[in-house]
Amino acid sequence: MKLIYISAFISLMFVAYLGSFITGVKKYFPYSVAQEMYHSFKSPAPAQEVMGWNSCNIEEIIDLPSNFSVIIGHAYGQPSKAKIDSFIAPNVERFLFKNISNIQNIIFTGDIFAVPSSSKWERLFEQFDSAKIYISPGNHDILRPESKEVFLKNQFIRKNFPFELPSNDNLSLVIDDSITSNWRAGKDLEAFIKSITAKNIIVARHNMPISQLLPYANSLAGNPDVPMVNNFVKGFSEKQNFTWIMGDGGAFEQLPRITCHSFKNHRFIVNGIGEFEGDTVIILHDGKIYSYII
């Protein structure tokens, strides 16, 4: 009799696991409901108070310049709308199609597709091939073994993280992989940044490098263990200005479309696409950072 109960229990656990896996991958009910409930309880609370921690504003631009770079976080959009065959969010795709002739670089800060595939990566690079495309991977892109395999074998994607896109003598843009470093600004990144002589450094990545920003994250995938901002800044020069741009935000209505905080010579910007009114991307032009509502 005990053997029957044990067999029944194992069978039940297998069915539950299989159901959870399919629900998560294909976004079936109740996956989206569970995520929405989680974020309704996890609305961004005020960031932990630290002496010198301040809010900051990113200037909004209305008319796009003739030559610019764009940084886009969480490009696949609202999780409850995403299916296994979904591409990037429709409003992101429309924005890129409309402005591609004026875009020099497209930097995606993670979670480009809900469920990546080789055909989606190829389509992305083919549709917008007049611009240079760079990827800072997110958990959807490389955390699952099958997604990582697809990512690594794609020939279009530059993968020697961290790497630098020099903008001018006074500005350097660094593309980082925060998944492999489990959210932290790892030793490789710290060493790489120390080799940069530019006065202003922008780091584009997916995850929050400091604990004060965790309330603004779409999820805590990867179980982050990140320092508070006052400890974080000790690893970097006080003579340079740092702007950290994270794309793991904005996927849920309760999260802000864009948020900015500063501490000493560091500025932290979080944004991402959720297919809500006010969805925002970040524009780089002439060494300056702007926000733009798509």
Short mmCIF file of N, CA and C in Angstrom, two decimals, residues 74-250:
data_model
loop_
_atom_site.label_atom_id
_atom_site.label_comp_id
_atom_site.label_asym_id
_atom_site.label_seq_id
_atom_site.Cartn_x
_atom_site.Cartn_y
_atom_site.Cartn_z
N HIS A 74 14.45 45.47 -22.05
CA HIS A 74 13.30 44.55 -22.02
C HIS A 74 12.45 44.69 -23.29
N ALA A 75 13.09 44.48 -24.42
CA ALA A 75 12.46 44.78 -25.71
C ALA A 75 11.27 43.90 -26.05
N TYR A 76 11.12 42.76 -25.39
CA TYR A 76 9.98 41.91 -25.75
C TYR A 76 8.67 42.41 -25.16
N GLY A 77 8.75 43.34 -24.20
CA GLY A 77 7.53 44.00 -23.73
C GLY A 77 6.85 43.31 -22.57
N GLN A 78 5.52 43.38 -22.58
CA GLN A 78 4.72 42.93 -21.45
C GLN A 78 4.72 41.40 -21.36
N PRO A 79 5.13 40.83 -20.22
CA PRO A 79 5.20 39.37 -20.09
C PRO A 79 3.87 38.68 -20.34
N SER A 80 2.76 39.28 -19.94
CA SER A 80 1.46 38.63 -20.11
C SER A 80 1.03 38.53 -21.57
N LYS A 81 1.64 39.34 -22.43
CA LYS A 81 1.32 39.31 -23.86
C LYS A 81 2.26 38.41 -24.65
N ALA A 82 3.41 38.10 -24.08
CA ALA A 82 4.44 37.38 -24.82
C ALA A 82 4.10 35.89 -24.94
N LYS A 83 4.26 35.37 -26.14
CA LYS A 83 4.07 33.95 -26.42
C LYS A 83 5.38 33.36 -26.91
N ILE A 84 5.37 32.06 -27.11
CA ILE A 84 6.60 31.38 -27.48
C ILE A 84 7.13 31.85 -28.83
N ASP A 85 6.23 32.32 -29.73
CA ASP A 85 6.67 32.77 -31.05
C ASP A 85 6.74 34.29 -31.16
N SER A 86 6.61 35.02 -30.03
CA SER A 86 6.63 36.48 -30.07
C SER A 86 8.01 37.01 -30.45
N PHE A 87 8.00 38.15 -31.14
CA PHE A 87 9.22 38.85 -31.52
C PHE A 87 9.43 39.98 -30.51
N ILE A 88 10.11 41.05 -30.86
CA ILE A 88 10.20 42.21 -29.98
C ILE A 88 8.83 42.89 -29.90
N ALA A 89 8.60 43.71 -28.89
CA ALA A 89 7.31 44.35 -28.70
C ALA A 89 6.94 45.19 -29.93
N PRO A 90 5.67 45.20 -30.31
CA PRO A 90 5.26 45.95 -31.51
C PRO A 90 5.64 47.42 -31.49
N ASN A 91 5.54 48.08 -30.33
CA ASN A 91 5.88 49.50 -30.30
C ASN A 91 7.38 49.73 -30.49
N VAL A 92 8.20 48.77 -30.05
CA VAL A 92 9.64 48.87 -30.29
C VAL A 92 9.94 48.66 -31.77
N GLU A 93 9.30 47.67 -32.35
CA GLU A 93 9.53 47.40 -33.77
C GLU A 93 9.10 48.59 -34.63
N ARG A 94 7.95 49.21 -34.30
CA ARG A 94 7.49 50.38 -35.06
C ARG A 94 8.48 51.54 -34.92
N PHE A 95 8.96 51.77 -33.71
CA PHE A 95 9.93 52.84 -33.47
C PHE A 95 11.19 52.64 -34.32
N LEU A 96 11.70 51.43 -34.34
CA LEU A 96 12.93 51.16 -35.08
C LEU A 96 12.71 51.29 -36.58
N PHE A 97 11.60 50.75 -37.09
CA PHE A 97 11.32 50.87 -38.51
C PHE A 97 11.19 52.34 -38.92
N LYS A 98 10.52 53.12 -38.11
CA LYS A 98 10.27 54.53 -38.44
C LYS A 98 11.55 55.35 -38.46
N ASN A 99 12.50 55.02 -37.58
CA ASN A 99 13.67 55.88 -37.39
C ASN A 99 14.99 55.24 -37.79
N ILE A 100 14.94 54.06 -38.39
CA ILE A 100 16.17 53.30 -38.61
C ILE A 100 17.19 54.06 -39.47
N SER A 101 16.73 54.91 -40.38
CA SER A 101 17.66 55.64 -41.24
C SER A 101 18.52 56.63 -40.46
N ASN A 102 18.08 57.00 -39.25
CA ASN A 102 18.82 57.95 -38.43
C ASN A 102 19.54 57.30 -37.25
N ILE A 103 19.40 55.98 -37.12
CA ILE A 103 19.99 55.29 -35.96
C ILE A 103 21.36 54.72 -36.32
N GLN A 104 22.35 55.10 -35.55
CA GLN A 104 23.71 54.60 -35.77
C GLN A 104 23.94 53.28 -35.04
N ASN A 105 23.55 53.24 -33.76
CA ASN A 105 23.73 52.03 -32.94
C ASN A 105 22.44 51.72 -32.20
N ILE A 106 22.12 50.43 -32.11
CA ILE A 106 21.03 49.95 -31.28
C ILE A 106 21.63 49.08 -30.19
N ILE A 107 21.46 49.47 -28.94
CA ILE A 107 21.98 48.69 -27.81
C ILE A 107 20.79 48.13 -27.05
N PHE A 108 20.65 46.82 -27.05
CA PHE A 108 19.59 46.16 -26.30
C PHE A 108 20.14 45.73 -24.94
N THR A 109 19.50 46.21 -23.86
CA THR A 109 19.98 45.87 -22.53
C THR A 109 19.17 44.72 -21.94
N GLY A 110 19.16 43.61 -22.66
CA GLY A 110 18.64 42.36 -22.13
C GLY A 110 17.17 42.09 -22.33
N ASP A 111 16.82 40.79 -22.30
CA ASP A 111 15.46 40.30 -22.50
C ASP A 111 14.88 40.83 -23.80
N ILE A 112 15.57 40.52 -24.88
CA ILE A 112 15.14 40.96 -26.20
C ILE A 112 13.93 40.16 -26.65
N PHE A 113 13.94 38.87 -26.41
CA PHE A 113 12.81 38.00 -26.73
C PHE A 113 12.38 37.25 -25.48
N ALA A 114 11.08 36.98 -25.37
CA ALA A 114 10.60 36.19 -24.25
C ALA A 114 11.17 34.77 -24.33
N VAL A 115 11.13 34.21 -25.53
CA VAL A 115 11.71 32.88 -25.79
C VAL A 115 12.59 33.00 -27.03
N PRO A 116 13.91 33.10 -26.86
CA PRO A 116 14.81 33.30 -28.00
C PRO A 116 14.87 32.10 -28.93
N SER A 117 15.19 32.37 -30.19
CA SER A 117 15.45 31.32 -31.17
C SER A 117 16.41 31.88 -32.20
N SER A 118 17.07 31.00 -32.94
CA SER A 118 18.01 31.46 -33.96
C SER A 118 17.31 32.28 -35.03
N SER A 119 16.10 31.89 -35.39
CA SER A 119 15.38 32.63 -36.44
C SER A 119 15.02 34.04 -35.98
N LYS A 120 14.73 34.21 -34.69
CA LYS A 120 14.42 35.56 -34.18
C LYS A 120 15.66 36.45 -34.19
N TRP A 121 16.80 35.89 -33.76
CA TRP A 121 18.04 36.67 -33.79
C TRP A 121 18.38 37.07 -35.22
N GLU A 122 18.26 36.15 -36.15
CA GLU A 122 18.56 36.45 -37.55
C GLU A 122 17.61 37.51 -38.09
N ARG A 123 16.35 37.40 -37.76
CA ARG A 123 15.36 38.40 -38.22
C ARG A 123 15.69 39.78 -37.67
N LEU A 124 16.08 39.85 -36.39
CA LEU A 124 16.40 41.14 -35.77
C LEU A 124 17.55 41.83 -36.51
N PHE A 125 18.63 41.09 -36.76
CA PHE A 125 19.79 41.68 -37.39
C PHE A 125 19.56 41.97 -38.87
N GLU A 126 18.69 41.21 -39.52
CA GLU A 126 18.39 41.45 -40.93
C GLU A 126 17.46 42.66 -41.11
N GLN A 127 16.45 42.78 -40.25
CA GLN A 127 15.48 43.87 -40.39
C GLN A 127 16.11 45.23 -40.16
N PHE A 128 17.09 45.30 -39.26
CA PHE A 128 17.67 46.59 -38.90
C PHE A 128 19.17 46.61 -39.18
N ASP A 129 19.54 46.04 -40.33
CA ASP A 129 20.96 45.87 -40.63
C ASP A 129 21.68 47.16 -41.01
N SER A 130 20.94 48.25 -41.18
CA SER A 130 21.62 49.52 -41.49
C SER A 130 22.23 50.15 -40.23
N ALA A 131 21.85 49.66 -39.07
CA ALA A 131 22.43 50.11 -37.80
C ALA A 131 23.31 48.99 -37.23
N LYS A 132 24.25 49.37 -36.37
CA LYS A 132 25.03 48.38 -35.65
C LYS A 132 24.26 47.99 -34.40
N ILE A 133 24.13 46.69 -34.18
CA ILE A 133 23.33 46.18 -33.07
C ILE A 133 24.25 45.51 -32.05
N TYR A 134 24.07 45.88 -30.78
CA TYR A 134 24.85 45.30 -29.70
C TYR A 134 23.90 44.79 -28.62
N ILE A 135 24.28 43.69 -28.00
CA ILE A 135 23.43 43.02 -27.03
C ILE A 135 24.13 42.93 -25.68
N SER A 136 23.48 43.47 -24.66
CA SER A 136 23.85 43.17 -23.28
C SER A 136 22.83 42.15 -22.79
N PRO A 137 23.21 40.90 -22.62
CA PRO A 137 22.21 39.84 -22.43
C PRO A 137 21.47 39.93 -21.09
N GLY A 138 20.21 39.47 -21.13
CA GLY A 138 19.39 39.36 -19.93
C GLY A 138 19.13 37.91 -19.60
N ASN A 139 18.35 37.68 -18.55
CA ASN A 139 18.08 36.31 -18.12
C ASN A 139 17.34 35.51 -19.19
N HIS A 140 16.43 36.14 -19.93
CA HIS A 140 15.73 35.42 -20.99
C HIS A 140 16.68 35.02 -22.12
N ASP A 141 17.75 35.77 -22.28
CA ASP A 141 18.66 35.53 -23.40
C ASP A 141 19.67 34.43 -23.14
N ILE A 142 20.16 34.30 -21.90
CA ILE A 142 21.24 33.31 -21.68
C ILE A 142 21.14 32.55 -20.37
N LEU A 143 20.09 32.78 -19.56
CA LEU A 143 20.06 32.08 -18.27
C LEU A 143 19.67 30.62 -18.44
N ARG A 144 18.68 30.35 -19.30
CA ARG A 144 18.31 28.95 -19.55
C ARG A 144 19.32 28.33 -20.51
N PRO A 145 19.70 27.07 -20.30
CA PRO A 145 20.73 26.44 -21.15
C PRO A 145 20.40 26.49 -22.63
N GLU A 146 19.13 26.26 -23.00
CA GLU A 146 18.77 26.25 -24.41
C GLU A 146 18.87 27.64 -25.03
N SER A 147 18.52 28.68 -24.24
CA SER A 147 18.63 30.06 -24.73
C SER A 147 20.09 30.46 -24.87
N LYS A 148 20.91 30.05 -23.91
CA LYS A 148 22.33 30.38 -23.95
C LYS A 148 23.00 29.73 -25.16
N GLU A 149 22.61 28.50 -25.46
CA GLU A 149 23.19 27.81 -26.61
C GLU A 149 22.87 28.56 -27.90
N VAL A 150 21.61 29.01 -28.03
CA VAL A 150 21.20 29.77 -29.21
C VAL A 150 21.98 31.08 -29.28
N PHE A 151 22.12 31.76 -28.15
CA PHE A 151 22.83 33.03 -28.09
C PHE A 151 24.28 32.88 -28.51
N LEU A 152 24.95 31.87 -27.96
CA LEU A 152 26.39 31.71 -28.18
C LEU A 152 26.71 31.32 -29.62
N LYS A 153 25.83 30.57 -30.26
CA LYS A 153 26.13 30.12 -31.62
C LYS A 153 25.73 31.14 -32.68
N ASN A 154 25.05 32.24 -32.27
CA ASN A 154 24.65 33.25 -33.23
C ASN A 154 25.85 34.09 -33.64
N GLN A 155 26.14 34.13 -34.93
CA GLN A 155 27.34 34.78 -35.43
C GLN A 155 27.25 36.30 -35.40
N PHE A 156 26.05 36.85 -35.36
CA PHE A 156 25.89 38.30 -35.45
C PHE A 156 26.25 39.01 -34.14
N ILE A 157 26.16 38.30 -33.03
CA ILE A 157 26.26 38.95 -31.71
C ILE A 157 27.71 39.00 -31.23
N ARG A 158 28.13 40.19 -30.86
CA ARG A 158 29.46 40.33 -30.25
C ARG A 158 29.38 39.88 -28.80
N LYS A 159 30.31 39.02 -28.37
CA LYS A 159 30.18 38.35 -27.08
C LYS A 159 31.40 38.48 -26.16
N ASN A 160 32.39 39.24 -26.56
CA ASN A 160 33.61 39.34 -25.74
C ASN A 160 33.42 40.39 -24.64
N PHE A 161 32.46 40.14 -23.74
CA PHE A 161 32.13 41.09 -22.68
C PHE A 161 33.24 41.15 -21.61
N PRO A 162 33.38 42.33 -21.00
CA PRO A 162 32.83 43.63 -21.42
C PRO A 162 33.63 44.18 -22.60
N PHE A 163 32.96 44.99 -23.43
CA PHE A 163 33.67 45.64 -24.52
C PHE A 163 33.23 47.09 -24.63
N GLU A 164 34.04 47.87 -25.35
CA GLU A 164 33.87 49.32 -25.37
C GLU A 164 33.48 49.81 -26.76
N LEU A 165 32.55 50.76 -26.79
CA LEU A 165 32.22 51.48 -28.01
C LEU A 165 32.61 52.93 -27.81
N PRO A 166 33.81 53.32 -28.23
CA PRO A 166 34.23 54.71 -28.00
C PRO A 166 33.31 55.68 -28.71
N SER A 167 32.84 56.69 -28.00
CA SER A 167 31.98 57.70 -28.60
C SER A 167 32.80 58.91 -29.00
N ASN A 168 33.63 59.39 -28.11
CA ASN A 168 34.57 60.47 -28.41
C ASN A 168 35.65 60.44 -27.33
N ASP A 169 36.57 61.41 -27.37
CA ASP A 169 37.67 61.40 -26.42
C ASP A 169 37.21 61.53 -24.97
N ASN A 170 36.00 62.07 -24.79
CA ASN A 170 35.52 62.35 -23.45
C ASN A 170 34.47 61.37 -22.96
N LEU A 171 34.05 60.44 -23.82
CA LEU A 171 32.97 59.52 -23.47
C LEU A 171 33.25 58.12 -23.98
N SER A 172 32.99 57.13 -23.14
CA SER A 172 33.13 55.73 -23.50
C SER A 172 31.88 54.98 -23.11
N LEU A 173 31.38 54.14 -24.02
CA LEU A 173 30.20 53.32 -23.75
C LEU A 173 30.64 51.86 -23.64
N VAL A 174 30.36 51.24 -22.50
CA VAL A 174 30.77 49.86 -22.22
C VAL A 174 29.53 48.97 -22.22
N ILE A 175 29.62 47.85 -22.93
CA ILE A 175 28.55 46.85 -22.96
C ILE A 175 28.95 45.71 -22.03
N ASP A 176 28.09 45.40 -21.06
CA ASP A 176 28.43 44.45 -20.01
C ASP A 176 27.48 43.24 -20.04
N ASP A 177 27.96 42.13 -19.55
CA ASP A 177 27.15 40.92 -19.34
C ASP A 177 26.96 40.74 -17.83
N SER A 178 25.78 41.14 -17.33
CA SER A 178 25.54 41.07 -15.88
C SER A 178 24.92 39.75 -15.45
N ILE A 179 24.58 38.89 -16.40
CA ILE A 179 24.01 37.58 -16.05
C ILE A 179 25.13 36.65 -15.59
N THR A 180 26.20 36.59 -16.35
CA THR A 180 27.31 35.72 -16.00
C THR A 180 27.93 36.10 -14.67
N SER A 181 27.93 37.41 -14.36
CA SER A 181 28.51 37.88 -13.09
C SER A 181 27.48 37.88 -11.96
N ASN A 182 26.30 37.28 -12.19
CA ASN A 182 25.23 37.21 -11.19
C ASN A 182 24.90 38.61 -10.64
N TRP A 183 24.63 39.54 -11.56
CA TRP A 183 24.20 40.90 -11.30
C TRP A 183 25.33 41.84 -10.90
N ARG A 184 26.37 41.34 -10.30
CA ARG A 184 27.42 42.22 -9.77
C ARG A 184 28.26 42.84 -10.90
N ALA A 185 28.85 43.98 -10.58
CA ALA A 185 29.90 44.53 -11.44
C ALA A 185 31.16 43.76 -11.09
N GLY A 186 31.44 42.72 -11.84
CA GLY A 186 32.49 41.77 -11.49
C GLY A 186 33.90 42.32 -11.66
N LYS A 187 34.86 41.50 -11.30
CA LYS A 187 36.26 41.90 -11.36
C LYS A 187 36.69 42.20 -12.79
N ASP A 188 36.17 41.45 -13.76
CA ASP A 188 36.52 41.70 -15.16
C ASP A 188 36.06 43.10 -15.58
N LEU A 189 34.86 43.47 -15.17
CA LEU A 189 34.34 44.79 -15.52
C LEU A 189 35.13 45.89 -14.82
N GLU A 190 35.42 45.70 -13.55
CA GLU A 190 36.19 46.71 -12.80
C GLU A 190 37.56 46.92 -13.45
N ALA A 191 38.21 45.82 -13.80
CA ALA A 191 39.53 45.93 -14.42
C ALA A 191 39.43 46.59 -15.78
N PHE A 192 38.41 46.26 -16.53
CA PHE A 192 38.24 46.84 -17.86
C PHE A 192 38.02 48.35 -17.77
N ILE A 193 37.17 48.76 -16.84
CA ILE A 193 36.88 50.19 -16.68
C ILE A 193 38.12 50.96 -16.25
N LYS A 194 38.97 50.35 -15.44
CA LYS A 194 40.19 51.02 -14.98
C LYS A 194 41.14 51.32 -16.14
N SER A 195 40.97 50.61 -17.25
CA SER A 195 41.84 50.84 -18.41
C SER A 195 41.32 51.96 -19.30
N ILE A 196 40.14 52.48 -19.01
CA ILE A 196 39.52 53.52 -19.82
C ILE A 196 39.92 54.90 -19.28
N THR A 197 40.35 55.77 -20.18
CA THR A 197 40.81 57.09 -19.76
C THR A 197 39.76 58.18 -19.94
N ALA A 198 38.66 57.88 -20.61
CA ALA A 198 37.63 58.89 -20.85
C ALA A 198 37.08 59.42 -19.53
N LYS A 199 36.71 60.69 -19.53
CA LYS A 199 36.19 61.32 -18.32
C LYS A 199 34.82 60.78 -17.95
N ASN A 200 34.00 60.47 -18.96
CA ASN A 200 32.62 60.01 -18.74
C ASN A 200 32.46 58.60 -19.28
N ILE A 201 31.92 57.72 -18.46
CA ILE A 201 31.75 56.31 -18.84
C ILE A 201 30.30 55.91 -18.65
N ILE A 202 29.72 55.33 -19.71
CA ILE A 202 28.38 54.77 -19.64
C ILE A 202 28.50 53.25 -19.67
N VAL A 203 27.84 52.57 -18.75
CA VAL A 203 27.83 51.10 -18.74
C VAL A 203 26.41 50.64 -18.99
N ALA A 204 26.21 49.94 -20.10
CA ALA A 204 24.89 49.39 -20.46
C ALA A 204 24.86 47.93 -20.05
N ARG A 205 23.88 47.56 -19.24
CA ARG A 205 23.78 46.18 -18.73
C ARG A 205 22.32 45.88 -18.44
N HIS A 206 22.04 44.64 -18.04
CA HIS A 206 20.66 44.25 -17.79
C HIS A 206 20.27 44.43 -16.32
N ASN A 207 21.10 43.95 -15.42
CA ASN A 207 20.72 43.85 -14.01
C ASN A 207 21.21 45.01 -13.16
N MET A 208 20.52 45.18 -12.02
CA MET A 208 20.88 46.22 -11.06
C MET A 208 22.15 45.82 -10.31
N PRO A 209 23.16 46.69 -10.26
CA PRO A 209 24.39 46.34 -9.57
C PRO A 209 24.38 46.67 -8.08
N ILE A 210 23.31 47.36 -7.61
CA ILE A 210 23.25 47.78 -6.21
C ILE A 210 21.89 47.45 -5.62
N SER A 211 21.85 47.24 -4.31
CA SER A 211 20.62 46.80 -3.65
C SER A 211 19.53 47.85 -3.64
N GLN A 212 19.89 49.13 -3.65
CA GLN A 212 18.87 50.18 -3.62
C GLN A 212 17.93 50.13 -4.81
N LEU A 213 18.38 49.53 -5.92
CA LEU A 213 17.57 49.51 -7.14
C LEU A 213 16.75 48.24 -7.31
N LEU A 214 16.89 47.27 -6.42
CA LEU A 214 16.17 46.01 -6.58
C LEU A 214 14.65 46.17 -6.65
N PRO A 215 14.04 47.14 -5.94
CA PRO A 215 12.58 47.30 -6.07
C PRO A 215 12.12 47.65 -7.48
N TYR A 216 13.02 48.14 -8.32
CA TYR A 216 12.65 48.53 -9.68
C TYR A 216 12.90 47.42 -10.70
N ALA A 217 13.41 46.27 -10.26
CA ALA A 217 13.71 45.18 -11.18
C ALA A 217 12.45 44.42 -11.57
N ASN A 218 12.38 44.00 -12.82
CA ASN A 218 11.24 43.19 -13.28
C ASN A 218 11.15 41.87 -12.53
N SER A 219 12.30 41.28 -12.24
CA SER A 219 12.34 40.02 -11.49
C SER A 219 13.68 39.93 -10.78
N LEU A 220 13.79 38.93 -9.92
CA LEU A 220 15.04 38.69 -9.22
C LEU A 220 15.69 37.39 -9.71
N ALA A 221 15.49 37.09 -11.00
CA ALA A 221 16.05 35.87 -11.58
C ALA A 221 17.57 35.87 -11.42
N GLY A 222 18.09 34.80 -10.87
CA GLY A 222 19.52 34.68 -10.63
C GLY A 222 19.90 34.88 -9.17
N ASN A 223 18.89 35.20 -8.32
CA ASN A 223 19.13 35.39 -6.89
C ASN A 223 20.29 36.33 -6.60
N PRO A 224 20.10 37.61 -6.90
CA PRO A 224 21.21 38.56 -6.79
C PRO A 224 21.71 38.78 -5.36
N ASP A 225 22.99 38.97 -5.26
CA ASP A 225 23.62 39.35 -4.00
C ASP A 225 24.51 40.55 -4.31
N VAL A 226 23.92 41.75 -4.27
CA VAL A 226 24.63 42.95 -4.71
C VAL A 226 24.83 43.90 -3.52
N PRO A 227 25.85 44.71 -3.57
CA PRO A 227 26.16 45.60 -2.44
C PRO A 227 25.28 46.83 -2.41
N MET A 228 25.31 47.53 -1.29
CA MET A 228 24.69 48.84 -1.21
C MET A 228 25.58 49.84 -1.96
N VAL A 229 24.98 50.93 -2.37
CA VAL A 229 25.66 51.85 -3.27
C VAL A 229 26.93 52.44 -2.65
N ASN A 230 26.92 52.69 -1.35
CA ASN A 230 28.10 53.30 -0.72
C ASN A 230 29.30 52.35 -0.74
N ASN A 231 29.07 51.05 -0.75
CA ASN A 231 30.16 50.08 -0.90
C ASN A 231 30.51 49.87 -2.37
N PHE A 232 29.52 49.91 -3.21
CA PHE A 232 29.71 49.68 -4.65
C PHE A 232 30.69 50.67 -5.26
N VAL A 233 30.54 51.96 -4.94
CA VAL A 233 31.33 52.99 -5.61
C VAL A 233 32.81 52.94 -5.23
N LYS A 234 33.15 52.21 -4.17
CA LYS A 234 34.54 52.14 -3.75
C LYS A 234 35.42 51.45 -4.79
N GLY A 235 34.81 50.66 -5.68
CA GLY A 235 35.60 49.95 -6.69
C GLY A 235 35.93 50.78 -7.91
N PHE A 236 35.52 52.06 -7.93
CA PHE A 236 35.70 52.86 -9.13
C PHE A 236 36.31 54.22 -8.80
N SER A 237 36.94 54.81 -9.80
CA SER A 237 37.64 56.08 -9.63
C SER A 237 36.67 57.21 -9.25
N GLU A 238 37.16 58.11 -8.43
CA GLU A 238 36.38 59.29 -8.08
C GLU A 238 36.60 60.42 -9.07
N LYS A 239 37.51 60.22 -10.03
CA LYS A 239 37.85 61.27 -10.98
C LYS A 239 37.09 61.14 -12.30
N GLN A 240 36.29 60.07 -12.44
CA GLN A 240 35.49 59.88 -13.65
C GLN A 240 34.01 59.90 -13.27
N ASN A 241 33.18 60.18 -14.26
CA ASN A 241 31.73 60.18 -14.06
C ASN A 241 31.14 58.92 -14.68
N PHE A 242 30.32 58.20 -13.90
CA PHE A 242 29.76 56.94 -14.36
C PHE A 242 28.24 57.04 -14.48
N THR A 243 27.73 56.53 -15.60
CA THR A 243 26.29 56.38 -15.77
C THR A 243 26.01 54.91 -16.04
N TRP A 244 25.23 54.30 -15.16
CA TRP A 244 24.87 52.90 -15.28
C TRP A 244 23.43 52.82 -15.82
N ILE A 245 23.26 52.15 -16.97
CA ILE A 245 21.93 52.04 -17.59
C ILE A 245 21.52 50.58 -17.56
N MET A 246 20.43 50.28 -16.84
CA MET A 246 19.94 48.92 -16.68
C MET A 246 18.60 48.75 -17.39
N GLY A 247 18.46 47.63 -18.13
CA GLY A 247 17.26 47.41 -18.93
C GLY A 247 16.25 46.47 -18.32
N ASP A 248 16.44 46.09 -17.07
CA ASP A 248 15.51 45.14 -16.43
C ASP A 248 14.43 45.89 -15.65
N GLY A 249 13.77 46.82 -16.31
CA GLY A 249 12.71 47.59 -15.66
C GLY A 249 11.52 47.79 -16.57
N GLY A 250 10.46 48.35 -16.02
CA GLY A 250 9.33 48.80 -16.82
C GLY A 250 8.40 47.77 -17.40
#
